Amino acid sequence: MNTISNYTKSLVSLLNELIEEQATDEPARHRQRLDTLLSHYKQLCISIEETSKYCYIIIPSKFLHENILQLSKSLTNISNISVNILNLSDVRNALQNQTQVYNNLQKFSPEVNELITHGTDLIKQPLVPKYVQQDVQTIQKVYNEKIQSSQDLVEKLQHLLNIWEHFDRNKCLYQQQIEQLNNEFLQLNTNRNSISSYQHEIDNAKRLQNSYINLKSLLKEMDEFIQTISSNNLLSYENLQILKHDYENMHDDL
């Protein structure tokens, strides 16, 4: 801006000199001087135009470049959580922490959009540096990949939480029903020598059968949960074995 100001002052001075030269009584004597002044005037106009372009395009482009570099570093420092899950409580904590990561990334959205909009406007201008378009594409790519990766992990953990909670509910229900089944079976054996009626024993047998069917259904559903977790890579192999071990123990008990 100081350069333009100096050029403008020089331009005013030149114009005054041109006016004085044109006002002389013998312009032919000053033709060479006049041509020199006109040439200097034209060069100043060109310099002012070039400097103006620099101020309105190059400088904002450099500011944009620096801001995008700084933002990219900030985004790089935000990483998804390291997933190490052993139980349902771990899943809940992981989901809570990853959701916070996602929310932190979301806070950068207005700044990213503002830089992209500013960069897009600059790209439309003539003589804009090529790196402006590269900067805009870079920040779009970095942010979109970051936010998508974070969102994918949140959804994955939410899916895992839903399945694991259902698995644990079934596990508790299974334990209650297996205990009830054992009690009914024990009662049936105790009353074997004092049968009051065949109908009573038939009813007991039906209850045992229904309890067994319900338990088999629970185990089948829990097996489906494990298959879903495995096929969607919701848990590491080691952690998946923990659930499989619980399932196999229940299956063996039945």
PDB file of C-alpha atoms in Angstrom:
ATOM      1  CA  MET A   1       0.000   0.000   0.000  1.00  0.00           C
ATOM      2  CA  ASN A   2       2.912   2.339   0.713  1.00  0.00           C
ATOM      3  CA  THR A   3       4.254   1.591  -2.759  1.00  0.00           C
ATOM      4  CA  ILE A   4       0.953   2.565  -4.367  1.00  0.00           C
ATOM      5  CA  SER A   5       0.870   5.733  -2.267  1.00  0.00           C
ATOM      6  CA  ASN A   6       4.361   6.704  -3.435  1.00  0.00           C
ATOM      7  CA  TYR A   7       3.449   5.938  -7.046  1.00  0.00           C
ATOM      8  CA  THR A   8       0.338   8.085  -6.730  1.00  0.00           C
ATOM      9  CA  LYS A   9       2.316  11.037  -5.349  1.00  0.00           C
ATOM     10  CA  SER A  10       4.782  10.693  -8.210  1.00  0.00           C
ATOM     11  CA  LEU A  11       1.872  10.553 -10.628  1.00  0.00           C
ATOM     12  CA  VAL A  12       0.448  13.825  -9.314  1.00  0.00           C
ATOM     13  CA  SER A  13       3.843  15.463  -9.635  1.00  0.00           C
ATOM     14  CA  LEU A  14       4.201  14.192 -13.205  1.00  0.00           C
ATOM     15  CA  LEU A  15       0.772  15.476 -14.161  1.00  0.00           C
ATOM     16  CA  ASN A  16       1.698  18.911 -12.860  1.00  0.00           C
ATOM     17  CA  GLU A  17       4.888  18.838 -14.897  1.00  0.00           C
ATOM     18  CA  LEU A  18       2.965  17.736 -17.988  1.00  0.00           C
ATOM     19  CA  ILE A  19       0.538  20.598 -17.546  1.00  0.00           C
ATOM     20  CA  GLU A  20       3.407  23.039 -17.223  1.00  0.00           C
ATOM     21  CA  GLU A  21       5.107  21.648 -20.340  1.00  0.00           C
ATOM     22  CA  GLN A  22       1.900  21.864 -22.360  1.00  0.00           C
ATOM     23  CA  ALA A  23       1.321  25.424 -21.142  1.00  0.00           C
ATOM     24  CA  THR A  24       4.658  26.688 -22.426  1.00  0.00           C
ATOM     25  CA  ASP A  25       4.730  29.148 -25.298  1.00  0.00           C
ATOM     26  CA  GLU A  26       7.096  26.949 -27.296  1.00  0.00           C
ATOM     27  CA  PRO A  27       6.066  23.259 -26.865  1.00  0.00           C
ATOM     28  CA  ALA A  28       8.303  22.102 -29.719  1.00  0.00           C
ATOM     29  CA  ARG A  29      11.371  23.037 -27.711  1.00  0.00           C
ATOM     30  CA  HIS A  30      10.177  20.791 -24.900  1.00  0.00           C
ATOM     31  CA  ARG A  31       8.994  17.816 -26.996  1.00  0.00           C
ATOM     32  CA  GLN A  32      11.731  15.531 -25.705  1.00  0.00           C
ATOM     33  CA  ARG A  33      10.956  16.473 -22.146  1.00  0.00           C
ATOM     34  CA  LEU A  34       7.254  15.930 -22.783  1.00  0.00           C
ATOM     35  CA  ASP A  35       7.842  12.482 -24.285  1.00  0.00           C
ATOM     36  CA  THR A  36       9.970  11.524 -21.307  1.00  0.00           C
ATOM     37  CA  LEU A  37       7.278  12.620 -18.890  1.00  0.00           C
ATOM     38  CA  LEU A  38       4.578  10.768 -20.828  1.00  0.00           C
ATOM     39  CA  SER A  39       6.683   7.603 -20.859  1.00  0.00           C
ATOM     40  CA  HIS A  40       7.270   7.910 -17.133  1.00  0.00           C
ATOM     41  CA  TYR A  41       3.557   8.500 -16.623  1.00  0.00           C
ATOM     42  CA  LYS A  42       2.611   5.340 -18.539  1.00  0.00           C
ATOM     43  CA  GLN A  43       5.167   3.279 -16.640  1.00  0.00           C
ATOM     44  CA  LEU A  44       3.818   4.542 -13.347  1.00  0.00           C
ATOM     45  CA  CYS A  45       0.289   3.562 -14.373  1.00  0.00           C
ATOM     46  CA  ILE A  46       1.502   0.054 -15.203  1.00  0.00           C
ATOM     47  CA  SER A  47       3.380  -0.175 -11.898  1.00  0.00           C
ATOM     48  CA  ILE A  48       0.316   0.973  -9.979  1.00  0.00           C
ATOM     49  CA  GLU A  49      -1.848  -1.614 -11.734  1.00  0.00           C
ATOM     50  CA  GLU A  50       0.622  -4.426 -11.061  1.00  0.00           C
ATOM     51  CA  THR A  51       1.036  -3.416  -7.439  1.00  0.00           C
ATOM     52  CA  SER A  52      -2.741  -3.214  -7.017  1.00  0.00           C
ATOM     53  CA  LYS A  53      -3.088  -6.743  -8.369  1.00  0.00           C
ATOM     54  CA  TYR A  54      -0.415  -7.857  -5.946  1.00  0.00           C
ATOM     55  CA  CYS A  55      -2.284  -6.275  -3.054  1.00  0.00           C
ATOM     56  CA  TYR A  56      -5.703  -7.640  -4.024  1.00  0.00           C
ATOM     57  CA  ILE A  57      -4.648 -11.123  -5.183  1.00  0.00           C
ATOM     58  CA  ILE A  58      -1.159 -12.173  -4.118  1.00  0.00           C
ATOM     59  CA  ILE A  59      -1.303 -10.980  -0.522  1.00  0.00           C
ATOM     60  CA  PRO A  60      -4.756 -12.518   0.194  1.00  0.00           C
ATOM     61  CA  SER A  61      -3.558 -15.716  -1.500  1.00  0.00           C
ATOM     62  CA  LYS A  62      -0.576 -15.885   0.821  1.00  0.00           C
ATOM     63  CA  PHE A  63      -2.750 -15.224   3.858  1.00  0.00           C
ATOM     64  CA  LEU A  64      -5.102 -17.977   2.703  1.00  0.00           C
ATOM     65  CA  HIS A  65      -2.178 -20.353   2.231  1.00  0.00           C
ATOM     66  CA  GLU A  66      -0.856 -19.710   5.743  1.00  0.00           C
ATOM     67  CA  ASN A  67      -4.299 -20.066   7.321  1.00  0.00           C
ATOM     68  CA  ILE A  68      -4.918 -23.357   5.532  1.00  0.00           C
ATOM     69  CA  LEU A  69      -1.528 -24.697   6.618  1.00  0.00           C
ATOM     70  CA  GLN A  70      -2.281 -23.765  10.217  1.00  0.00           C
ATOM     71  CA  LEU A  71      -5.751 -25.305  10.071  1.00  0.00           C
ATOM     72  CA  SER A  72      -4.393 -28.496   8.498  1.00  0.00           C
ATOM     73  CA  LYS A  73      -1.943 -28.854  11.390  1.00  0.00           C
ATOM     74  CA  SER A  74      -4.756 -28.356  13.898  1.00  0.00           C
ATOM     75  CA  LEU A  75      -6.844 -31.035  12.188  1.00  0.00           C
ATOM     76  CA  THR A  76      -3.882 -33.411  12.082  1.00  0.00           C
ATOM     77  CA  ASN A  77      -3.544 -33.110  15.855  1.00  0.00           C
ATOM     78  CA  ILE A  78      -7.106 -34.395  16.314  1.00  0.00           C
ATOM     79  CA  SER A  79      -7.084 -38.183  16.063  1.00  0.00           C
ATOM     80  CA  ASN A  80      -9.660 -40.897  16.540  1.00  0.00           C
ATOM     81  CA  ILE A  81      -9.432 -42.729  19.849  1.00  0.00           C
ATOM     82  CA  SER A  82      -7.463 -45.932  20.194  1.00  0.00           C
ATOM     83  CA  VAL A  83     -10.060 -48.668  20.603  1.00  0.00           C
ATOM     84  CA  ASN A  84      -9.229 -51.219  23.303  1.00  0.00           C
ATOM     85  CA  ILE A  85     -12.420 -52.863  24.484  1.00  0.00           C
ATOM     86  CA  LEU A  86     -12.791 -55.626  27.048  1.00  0.00           C
ATOM     87  CA  ASN A  87     -16.312 -55.105  28.351  1.00  0.00           C
ATOM     88  CA  LEU A  88     -19.510 -53.127  27.925  1.00  0.00           C
ATOM     89  CA  SER A  89     -18.231 -50.264  30.071  1.00  0.00           C
ATOM     90  CA  ASP A  90     -15.258 -49.896  27.733  1.00  0.00           C
ATOM     91  CA  VAL A  91     -17.640 -49.592  24.782  1.00  0.00           C
ATOM     92  CA  ARG A  92     -19.621 -46.827  26.484  1.00  0.00           C
ATOM     93  CA  ASN A  93     -16.454 -44.903  27.382  1.00  0.00           C
ATOM     94  CA  ALA A  94     -15.034 -45.337  23.883  1.00  0.00           C
ATOM     95  CA  LEU A  95     -18.256 -44.069  22.312  1.00  0.00           C
ATOM     96  CA  GLN A  96     -18.337 -41.053  24.626  1.00  0.00           C
ATOM     97  CA  ASN A  97     -14.706 -40.149  23.897  1.00  0.00           C
ATOM     98  CA  GLN A  98     -15.022 -40.651  20.145  1.00  0.00           C
ATOM     99  CA  THR A  99     -18.195 -38.565  20.068  1.00  0.00           C
ATOM    100  CA  GLN A 100     -16.200 -35.760  21.698  1.00  0.00           C
ATOM    101  CA  VAL A 101     -13.557 -36.108  18.968  1.00  0.00           C
ATOM    102  CA  TYR A 102     -16.284 -35.842  16.329  1.00  0.00           C
ATOM    103  CA  ASN A 103     -17.800 -32.777  18.015  1.00  0.00           C
ATOM    104  CA  ASN A 104     -14.379 -31.101  18.160  1.00  0.00           C
ATOM    105  CA  LEU A 105     -13.946 -31.655  14.430  1.00  0.00           C
ATOM    106  CA  GLN A 106     -17.412 -30.251  13.772  1.00  0.00           C
ATOM    107  CA  LYS A 107     -16.374 -26.995  15.425  1.00  0.00           C
ATOM    108  CA  PHE A 108     -13.884 -26.431  12.596  1.00  0.00           C
ATOM    109  CA  SER A 109     -16.620 -26.584   9.957  1.00  0.00           C
ATOM    110  CA  PRO A 110     -17.352 -22.800   9.826  1.00  0.00           C
ATOM    111  CA  GLU A 111     -13.646 -21.971   9.522  1.00  0.00           C
ATOM    112  CA  VAL A 112     -13.130 -24.597   6.815  1.00  0.00           C
ATOM    113  CA  ASN A 113     -16.143 -23.360   4.853  1.00  0.00           C
ATOM    114  CA  GLU A 114     -14.993 -19.754   5.145  1.00  0.00           C
ATOM    115  CA  LEU A 115     -11.524 -20.594   3.814  1.00  0.00           C
ATOM    116  CA  ILE A 116     -12.980 -22.643   0.968  1.00  0.00           C
ATOM    117  CA  THR A 117     -15.359 -19.821   0.019  1.00  0.00           C
ATOM    118  CA  HIS A 118     -12.568 -17.244   0.137  1.00  0.00           C
ATOM    119  CA  GLY A 119     -10.283 -19.498  -1.888  1.00  0.00           C
ATOM    120  CA  THR A 120     -12.990 -20.174  -4.473  1.00  0.00           C
ATOM    121  CA  ASP A 121     -13.504 -16.436  -4.917  1.00  0.00           C
ATOM    122  CA  LEU A 122      -9.768 -15.907  -5.369  1.00  0.00           C
ATOM    123  CA  ILE A 123      -9.545 -18.670  -7.974  1.00  0.00           C
ATOM    124  CA  LYS A 124     -11.975 -16.721 -10.160  1.00  0.00           C
ATOM    125  CA  GLN A 125      -9.588 -13.759 -10.275  1.00  0.00           C
ATOM    126  CA  PRO A 126      -6.934 -13.368 -13.017  1.00  0.00           C
ATOM    127  CA  LEU A 127      -3.293 -14.063 -12.210  1.00  0.00           C
ATOM    128  CA  VAL A 128      -4.151 -15.954  -9.040  1.00  0.00           C
ATOM    129  CA  PRO A 129      -1.320 -18.308  -7.970  1.00  0.00           C
ATOM    130  CA  LYS A 130      -1.849 -21.990  -8.774  1.00  0.00           C
ATOM    131  CA  TYR A 131      -1.286 -22.978  -5.164  1.00  0.00           C
ATOM    132  CA  VAL A 132      -4.600 -21.370  -4.180  1.00  0.00           C
ATOM    133  CA  GLN A 133      -6.597 -24.080  -5.935  1.00  0.00           C
ATOM    134  CA  GLN A 134      -4.303 -26.731  -4.485  1.00  0.00           C
ATOM    135  CA  ASP A 135      -4.793 -25.282  -1.000  1.00  0.00           C
ATOM    136  CA  VAL A 136      -8.575 -25.324  -1.353  1.00  0.00           C
ATOM    137  CA  GLN A 137      -8.564 -28.919  -2.583  1.00  0.00           C
ATOM    138  CA  THR A 138      -6.188 -29.954   0.197  1.00  0.00           C
ATOM    139  CA  ILE A 139      -8.220 -28.516   3.071  1.00  0.00           C
ATOM    140  CA  GLN A 140     -11.420 -29.970   1.617  1.00  0.00           C
ATOM    141  CA  LYS A 141      -9.826 -33.402   1.355  1.00  0.00           C
ATOM    142  CA  VAL A 142      -8.191 -33.329   4.784  1.00  0.00           C
ATOM    143  CA  TYR A 143     -11.315 -32.133   6.583  1.00  0.00           C
ATOM    144  CA  ASN A 144     -13.740 -34.420   4.758  1.00  0.00           C
ATOM    145  CA  GLU A 145     -11.551 -37.457   5.427  1.00  0.00           C
ATOM    146  CA  LYS A 146     -11.155 -36.513   9.079  1.00  0.00           C
ATOM    147  CA  ILE A 147     -14.838 -35.902   9.718  1.00  0.00           C
ATOM    148  CA  GLN A 148     -15.889 -39.016   7.785  1.00  0.00           C
ATOM    149  CA  SER A 149     -13.399 -41.235   9.602  1.00  0.00           C
ATOM    150  CA  SER A 150     -14.532 -39.878  12.957  1.00  0.00           C
ATOM    151  CA  GLN A 151     -18.210 -40.292  12.107  1.00  0.00           C
ATOM    152  CA  ASP A 152     -17.643 -43.849  10.877  1.00  0.00           C
ATOM    153  CA  LEU A 153     -16.017 -44.803  14.174  1.00  0.00           C
ATOM    154  CA  VAL A 154     -18.838 -43.193  16.181  1.00  0.00           C
ATOM    155  CA  GLU A 155     -21.401 -45.187  14.198  1.00  0.00           C
ATOM    156  CA  LYS A 156     -19.347 -48.357  14.551  1.00  0.00           C
ATOM    157  CA  LEU A 157     -19.092 -47.948  18.333  1.00  0.00           C
ATOM    158  CA  GLN A 158     -22.796 -47.089  18.601  1.00  0.00           C
ATOM    159  CA  HIS A 159     -23.642 -50.233  16.647  1.00  0.00           C
ATOM    160  CA  LEU A 160     -21.337 -52.276  18.851  1.00  0.00           C
ATOM    161  CA  LEU A 161     -22.865 -50.764  21.994  1.00  0.00           C
ATOM    162  CA  ASN A 162     -26.393 -51.652  20.879  1.00  0.00           C
ATOM    163  CA  ILE A 163     -25.372 -55.224  20.098  1.00  0.00           C
ATOM    164  CA  TRP A 164     -23.341 -55.689  23.266  1.00  0.00           C
ATOM    165  CA  GLU A 165     -26.107 -54.292  25.477  1.00  0.00           C
ATOM    166  CA  HIS A 166     -28.537 -56.704  23.856  1.00  0.00           C
ATOM    167  CA  PHE A 167     -26.025 -59.514  24.277  1.00  0.00           C
ATOM    168  CA  ASP A 168     -25.645 -58.743  27.986  1.00  0.00           C
ATOM    169  CA  ARG A 169     -29.417 -58.535  28.480  1.00  0.00           C
ATOM    170  CA  ASN A 170     -29.770 -61.927  26.857  1.00  0.00           C
ATOM    171  CA  LYS A 171     -26.943 -63.236  29.004  1.00  0.00           C
ATOM    172  CA  CYS A 172     -28.711 -62.103  32.198  1.00  0.00           C
ATOM    173  CA  LEU A 173     -32.009 -63.483  30.959  1.00  0.00           C
ATOM    174  CA  TYR A 174     -30.311 -66.749  30.072  1.00  0.00           C
ATOM    175  CA  GLN A 175     -28.818 -67.031  33.554  1.00  0.00           C
ATOM    176  CA  GLN A 176     -32.217 -66.391  35.136  1.00  0.00           C
ATOM    177  CA  GLN A 177     -33.949 -68.907  32.931  1.00  0.00           C
ATOM    178  CA  ILE A 178     -31.277 -71.585  33.303  1.00  0.00           C
ATOM    179  CA  GLU A 179     -31.563 -71.197  37.069  1.00  0.00           C
ATOM    180  CA  GLN A 180     -35.333 -71.492  36.816  1.00  0.00           C
ATOM    181  CA  LEU A 181     -34.975 -74.530  34.567  1.00  0.00           C
ATOM    182  CA  ASN A 182     -32.634 -76.218  37.030  1.00  0.00           C
ATOM    183  CA  ASN A 183     -35.025 -75.514  39.895  1.00  0.00           C
ATOM    184  CA  GLU A 184     -37.955 -76.918  37.958  1.00  0.00           C
ATOM    185  CA  PHE A 185     -35.967 -79.969  36.991  1.00  0.00           C
ATOM    186  CA  LEU A 186     -34.872 -80.470  40.587  1.00  0.00           C
ATOM    187  CA  GLN A 187     -38.461 -80.111  41.769  1.00  0.00           C
ATOM    188  CA  LEU A 188     -39.582 -82.639  39.192  1.00  0.00           C
ATOM    189  CA  ASN A 189     -37.034 -85.175  40.429  1.00  0.00           C
ATOM    190  CA  THR A 190     -37.986 -84.501  44.041  1.00  0.00           C
ATOM    191  CA  ASN A 191     -41.667 -85.139  43.331  1.00  0.00           C
ATOM    192  CA  ARG A 192     -41.036 -88.199  41.219  1.00  0.00           C
ATOM    193  CA  ASN A 193     -41.993 -90.576  44.039  1.00  0.00           C
ATOM    194  CA  SER A 194     -45.071 -88.587  45.021  1.00  0.00           C
ATOM    195  CA  ILE A 195     -46.835 -88.014  41.758  1.00  0.00           C
ATOM    196  CA  SER A 196     -50.271 -86.563  42.439  1.00  0.00           C
ATOM    197  CA  SER A 197     -51.475 -86.805  38.869  1.00  0.00           C
ATOM    198  CA  TYR A 198     -50.154 -87.480  35.427  1.00  0.00           C
ATOM    199  CA  GLN A 199     -51.521 -84.126  34.263  1.00  0.00           C
ATOM    200  CA  HIS A 200     -49.414 -82.301  36.829  1.00  0.00           C
ATOM    201  CA  GLU A 201     -46.289 -84.055  35.590  1.00  0.00           C
ATOM    202  CA  ILE A 202     -47.222 -83.360  31.988  1.00  0.00           C
ATOM    203  CA  ASP A 203     -47.584 -79.661  32.801  1.00  0.00           C
ATOM    204  CA  ASN A 204     -44.177 -79.653  34.491  1.00  0.00           C
ATOM    205  CA  ALA A 205     -42.626 -81.354  31.495  1.00  0.00           C
ATOM    206  CA  LYS A 206     -44.170 -78.777  29.157  1.00  0.00           C
ATOM    207  CA  ARG A 207     -42.787 -75.938  31.245  1.00  0.00           C
ATOM    208  CA  LEU A 208     -39.365 -77.514  31.115  1.00  0.00           C
ATOM    209  CA  GLN A 209     -39.661 -77.890  27.364  1.00  0.00           C
ATOM    210  CA  ASN A 210     -40.752 -74.269  26.894  1.00  0.00           C
ATOM    211  CA  SER A 211     -37.911 -73.030  29.088  1.00  0.00           C
ATOM    212  CA  TYR A 212     -35.457 -75.063  27.058  1.00  0.00           C
ATOM    213  CA  ILE A 213     -36.841 -73.698  23.785  1.00  0.00           C
ATOM    214  CA  ASN A 214     -36.550 -70.123  25.090  1.00  0.00           C
ATOM    215  CA  LEU A 215     -32.975 -70.731  26.148  1.00  0.00           C
ATOM    216  CA  LYS A 216     -32.095 -72.172  22.745  1.00  0.00           C
ATOM    217  CA  SER A 217     -33.651 -69.107  21.121  1.00  0.00           C
ATOM    218  CA  LEU A 218     -31.581 -66.787  23.322  1.00  0.00           C
ATOM    219  CA  LEU A 219     -28.405 -68.655  22.467  1.00  0.00           C
ATOM    220  CA  LYS A 220     -29.201 -68.504  18.765  1.00  0.00           C
ATOM    221  CA  GLU A 221     -29.725 -64.746  18.960  1.00  0.00           C
ATOM    222  CA  MET A 222     -26.490 -64.280  20.891  1.00  0.00           C
ATOM    223  CA  ASP A 223     -24.649 -66.314  18.275  1.00  0.00           C
ATOM    224  CA  GLU A 224     -26.085 -63.987  15.616  1.00  0.00           C
ATOM    225  CA  PHE A 225     -24.795 -61.000  17.604  1.00  0.00           C
ATOM    226  CA  ILE A 226     -21.314 -62.479  17.627  1.00  0.00           C
ATOM    227  CA  GLN A 227     -21.479 -63.143  13.893  1.00  0.00           C
ATOM    228  CA  THR A 228     -22.564 -59.542  13.275  1.00  0.00           C
ATOM    229  CA  ILE A 229     -19.702 -58.193  15.375  1.00  0.00           C
ATOM    230  CA  SER A 230     -17.252 -60.434  13.545  1.00  0.00           C
ATOM    231  CA  SER A 231     -18.477 -59.735  10.006  1.00  0.00           C
ATOM    232  CA  ASN A 232     -18.481 -55.954  10.588  1.00  0.00           C
ATOM    233  CA  ASN A 233     -15.080 -55.938  12.322  1.00  0.00           C
ATOM    234  CA  LEU A 234     -16.560 -54.213  15.346  1.00  0.00           C
ATOM    235  CA  LEU A 235     -14.051 -55.851  17.692  1.00  0.00           C
ATOM    236  CA  SER A 236     -10.509 -57.105  17.497  1.00  0.00           C
ATOM    237  CA  TYR A 237      -9.989 -60.859  17.320  1.00  0.00           C
ATOM    238  CA  GLU A 238      -8.818 -61.047  20.949  1.00  0.00           C
ATOM    239  CA  ASN A 239     -11.788 -59.102  22.288  1.00  0.00           C
ATOM    240  CA  LEU A 240     -14.226 -61.073  20.172  1.00  0.00           C
ATOM    241  CA  GLN A 241     -12.963 -64.258  21.806  1.00  0.00           C
ATOM    242  CA  ILE A 242     -14.167 -62.952  25.173  1.00  0.00           C
ATOM    243  CA  LEU A 243     -17.753 -62.860  23.944  1.00  0.00           C
ATOM    244  CA  LYS A 244     -17.363 -66.203  22.203  1.00  0.00           C
ATOM    245  CA  HIS A 245     -16.062 -67.708  25.436  1.00  0.00           C
ATOM    246  CA  ASP A 246     -19.162 -66.481  27.306  1.00  0.00           C
ATOM    247  CA  TYR A 247     -21.388 -67.869  24.592  1.00  0.00           C
ATOM    248  CA  GLU A 248     -19.661 -71.248  24.517  1.00  0.00           C
ATOM    249  CA  ASN A 249     -19.908 -71.587  28.306  1.00  0.00           C
ATOM    250  CA  MET A 250     -23.641 -70.916  28.172  1.00  0.00           C
ATOM    251  CA  HIS A 251     -24.028 -73.312  25.276  1.00  0.00           C
ATOM    252  CA  ASP A 252     -22.180 -76.036  27.191  1.00  0.00           C
ATOM    253  CA  ASP A 253     -24.300 -75.436  30.294  1.00  0.00           C
ATOM    254  CA  LEU A 254     -27.456 -75.927  28.298  1.00  0.00           C
TER     255      LEU A 254
END
